[in-house]
Amino acid sequence: MSETLCVKWTITANEHPQPLLHCRRCCSTQPFRTGGKMRVNANGKRIDAWLIYRCTACDGTWNRPVLERRPVGSIEPEILSKLMANDAELVAQIASDAEDLRRHAPRLKETAEIRVTKSVLSGNMSRPRTLHIVLAVPQPVAPRLDRLLAEELSLSRNRIHALAKAWALTVAKANTARALRKPVREGTELTIRLPVAGAEWIAHSAVGSCGA
Ligand SMILES: [Zn+2]
């Protein structure tokens, strides 16, 4: 039986990614937020569609291209009517696509409002000696690694740093003390040698509600 419990935490923002753009109205760089409205412009046989964002400081608008000069015939009628109707599901799908958004706005606002989805990669929860955590961070999120660990493992931040000092917590390919104070990063892997007392409790927190 493996004594190592391997888990994956996927950290996503609790809100749609917000582009950081220079606002022409208030002349400053601001995060822009979408209210879920689309603008569709059919010009003869071509169609353009944008998702409308507003400056969080002054309400100035920015139109995020969704379709650019596309032949009307190349778009499924169902998608077209959804675009026209600001279909909430389609809007959410577009708004949450951070990779596509980066094509138009290279800088996205890092958010502290996060959601952590946990899954077990291998091992089991009965008396694990070691906990291995792999972080997937597909969106720009801002929480520091020590805060994330404290929150998600139900330990104090002092305890997290004490474990690091005692070499019971190590971040792979990084200076652990430094990595703990930095925002979480895609692909970070860390290992915690679990204290005998409390091992199962910590393992339970690491796995969350996904069970094992
Ligand atoms: Zn503005």
Coordinates of C-alpha atoms and ligand atoms in Angstrom, one line a residue:
M1 CA 0.0 0.0 0.0
S2 CA 1.3 3.4 -1.0
E3 CA 2.2 5.7 1.9
T4 CA 2.1 8.7 -0.4
L5 CA -1.2 10.4 -1.1
C6 CA -1.0 12.3 -4.4
V7 CA -3.5 15.0 -5.1
K8 CA -4.1 17.6 -7.7
W9 CA -5.6 21.0 -6.9
T10 CA -6.9 23.0 -9.8
I11 CA -7.2 26.7 -8.9
T12 CA -9.5 28.8 -10.9
A13 CA -10.9 32.3 -10.5
N14 CA -14.4 32.6 -9.1
E15 CA -15.2 35.3 -11.6
H16 CA -14.5 35.6 -15.3
P17 CA -11.0 36.8 -16.2
Q18 CA -10.8 40.5 -16.5
P19 CA -8.5 42.1 -19.1
L20 CA -6.3 45.0 -18.0
L21 CA -6.6 47.6 -20.7
H22 CA -5.9 51.3 -21.2
C23 CA -9.3 53.0 -21.0
R24 CA -9.8 55.7 -23.5
R25 CA -12.5 57.3 -21.4
C26 CA -10.7 57.7 -18.0
C27 CA -7.2 57.6 -19.5
S28 CA -5.8 54.9 -17.1
T29 CA -5.2 51.2 -17.2
Q30 CA -8.1 49.4 -15.5
P31 CA -9.6 46.0 -15.3
F32 CA -12.6 45.5 -17.5
R33 CA -15.6 43.4 -16.6
T34 CA -18.3 41.9 -18.9
G35 CA -21.9 42.3 -18.1
G36 CA -22.8 39.5 -20.5
K37 CA -24.1 41.5 -23.4
M38 CA -23.0 40.8 -27.0
R39 CA -23.1 43.1 -30.0
V40 CA -23.7 41.5 -33.3
N41 CA -23.3 43.3 -36.6
A42 CA -24.5 41.6 -39.8
N43 CA -23.3 43.4 -42.8
G44 CA -24.5 41.7 -46.0
K45 CA -23.0 38.2 -46.0
R46 CA -20.4 39.0 -43.3
I47 CA -20.9 39.0 -39.6
D48 CA -19.0 40.5 -36.6
A49 CA -19.8 39.8 -33.0
W50 CA -18.3 41.2 -29.8
L51 CA -18.6 40.6 -26.1
I52 CA -19.0 43.9 -24.4
Y53 CA -16.8 44.8 -21.4
R54 CA -16.9 47.8 -19.2
C55 CA -14.1 49.7 -17.4
T56 CA -14.5 49.0 -13.7
A57 CA -13.6 52.7 -12.9
C58 CA -15.7 54.7 -15.4
D59 CA -18.0 52.3 -17.3
G60 CA -16.2 53.0 -20.6
T61 CA -16.6 50.1 -23.0
W62 CA -14.3 47.7 -24.8
N63 CA -15.6 45.3 -27.4
R64 CA -13.9 41.9 -27.3
P65 CA -13.9 40.4 -30.8
V66 CA -15.8 37.0 -30.9
L67 CA -16.4 36.8 -34.7
E68 CA -14.6 38.9 -37.2
R69 CA -15.9 39.3 -40.7
R70 CA -17.1 35.7 -40.8
P71 CA -19.4 34.6 -43.7
V72 CA -22.9 34.3 -42.3
G73 CA -23.3 30.9 -43.9
S74 CA -20.3 29.5 -42.0
I75 CA -22.0 29.9 -38.6
E76 CA -24.5 27.5 -37.3
P77 CA -28.0 29.1 -37.1
E78 CA -28.3 27.9 -33.5
I79 CA -25.1 29.7 -32.5
L80 CA -26.2 32.8 -34.4
S81 CA -29.5 33.0 -32.6
K82 CA -27.7 32.5 -29.3
L83 CA -25.3 35.3 -30.1
M84 CA -28.3 37.6 -30.9
A85 CA -30.0 36.6 -27.7
N86 CA -27.0 37.1 -25.3
D87 CA -27.4 33.4 -24.4
A88 CA -26.0 33.1 -20.8
E89 CA -24.3 29.8 -21.4
L90 CA -22.6 30.9 -24.6
V91 CA -21.5 34.2 -23.0
A92 CA -20.1 32.3 -20.0
Q93 CA -18.2 30.0 -22.3
I94 CA -16.6 32.9 -24.2
A95 CA -16.0 35.0 -21.0
S96 CA -14.2 32.3 -19.2
D97 CA -11.8 31.5 -22.1
A98 CA -8.7 33.2 -20.7
E99 CA -6.5 32.0 -23.5
D100 CA -8.6 33.6 -26.2
L101 CA -8.9 36.7 -24.1
R102 CA -5.1 37.0 -24.0
R103 CA -5.0 37.3 -27.8
H104 CA -6.7 40.6 -27.5
A105 CA -5.5 41.7 -24.0
P106 CA -2.1 40.3 -23.0
R107 CA -2.5 41.3 -19.4
L108 CA -5.3 39.9 -17.2
K109 CA -6.1 41.0 -13.7
E110 CA -5.0 38.5 -11.1
T111 CA -7.9 37.7 -8.8
A112 CA -8.0 36.7 -5.2
E113 CA -11.4 35.2 -5.5
I114 CA -10.6 31.6 -6.2
R115 CA -12.1 28.1 -6.3
V116 CA -10.0 25.0 -5.6
T117 CA -11.1 21.7 -7.2
K118 CA -9.4 18.7 -5.6
S119 CA -8.8 15.3 -7.0
V120 CA -6.8 12.2 -5.9
L121 CA -4.2 11.1 -8.4
S122 CA -3.0 8.1 -6.5
G123 CA -2.6 6.6 -3.0
N124 CA -5.3 6.5 -0.4
M125 CA -6.2 8.2 2.8
S126 CA -5.5 5.5 5.4
R127 CA -2.5 6.6 7.3
P128 CA -0.6 8.4 4.5
R129 CA 3.0 9.4 5.5
T130 CA 3.5 11.8 2.7
L131 CA 1.3 14.2 0.9
H132 CA 2.2 15.2 -2.7
I133 CA 0.3 18.2 -4.1
V134 CA 0.3 19.2 -7.8
L135 CA -1.1 22.6 -8.6
A136 CA -2.9 23.4 -11.9
V137 CA -3.4 27.2 -12.3
P138 CA -5.0 27.8 -15.7
Q139 CA -6.1 31.4 -14.9
P140 CA -4.2 34.3 -13.4
V141 CA -4.9 34.1 -9.7
A142 CA -3.1 36.0 -6.9
P143 CA -3.1 34.1 -3.6
R144 CA 0.2 33.4 -2.1
L145 CA 1.2 29.7 -1.8
D146 CA 1.4 29.8 2.0
R147 CA -2.1 31.3 2.2
L148 CA -3.5 28.7 -0.1
L149 CA -1.9 25.8 1.8
A150 CA -3.0 27.2 5.2
E151 CA -6.6 27.7 4.0
E152 CA -6.9 24.4 2.1
L153 CA -5.2 22.2 4.7
S154 CA -6.8 23.9 7.7
L155 CA -3.4 24.8 9.2
S156 CA -2.1 28.1 10.4
R157 CA 0.4 30.0 8.2
N158 CA 2.9 29.8 11.0
R159 CA 2.6 26.0 10.9
I160 CA 3.1 25.9 7.2
H161 CA 6.4 27.9 7.5
A162 CA 7.5 25.8 10.5
L163 CA 7.0 22.7 8.4
A164 CA 9.1 24.3 5.6
K165 CA 11.8 25.2 8.1
A166 CA 12.0 21.7 9.4
W167 CA 12.3 20.4 5.7
A168 CA 9.0 18.6 6.2
L169 CA 7.5 20.8 3.4
T170 CA 9.4 21.2 0.2
V171 CA 8.5 22.8 -3.1
A172 CA 10.0 21.0 -6.1
K173 CA 12.6 22.9 -8.2
A174 CA 12.3 26.0 -6.1
N175 CA 13.5 27.7 -2.9
T176 CA 10.7 26.6 -0.6
A177 CA 10.7 29.7 1.7
R178 CA 10.6 32.0 -1.3
A179 CA 8.0 30.0 -3.2
L180 CA 5.7 30.1 -0.2
R181 CA 5.5 33.9 -0.3
K182 CA 4.8 34.1 -4.0
P183 CA 1.5 33.7 -6.0
V184 CA 0.6 30.2 -6.9
R185 CA 2.0 29.0 -10.2
E186 CA 1.0 26.5 -12.8
G187 CA 2.8 23.2 -12.4
T188 CA 4.0 23.8 -8.8
E189 CA 4.6 20.5 -7.0
L190 CA 5.1 20.2 -3.3
T191 CA 5.6 17.4 -0.8
I192 CA 4.7 17.4 2.8
R193 CA 5.9 14.8 5.3
L194 CA 2.9 14.5 7.5
P195 CA 3.2 14.6 11.2
V196 CA 2.0 11.4 12.9
A197 CA -0.6 13.2 14.9
G198 CA -3.0 14.9 12.5
A199 CA -1.9 13.1 9.3
E200 CA -5.3 11.8 8.4
W201 CA -6.9 15.2 9.2
I202 CA -4.5 17.0 6.9
A203 CA -5.0 14.3 4.2
H204 CA -8.8 14.8 4.5
S205 CA -8.4 18.5 4.0
A206 CA -6.1 18.0 1.0
V207 CA -8.7 15.8 -0.6
G208 CA -11.7 17.9 0.3
S209 CA -15.1 16.7 -0.7
C210 CA -13.9 14.6 -3.7
G211 CA -13.4 11.5 -1.4
A212 CA -10.8 8.9 -1.9
Ligands
ZN1 ZN -12.3 54.0 -17.6

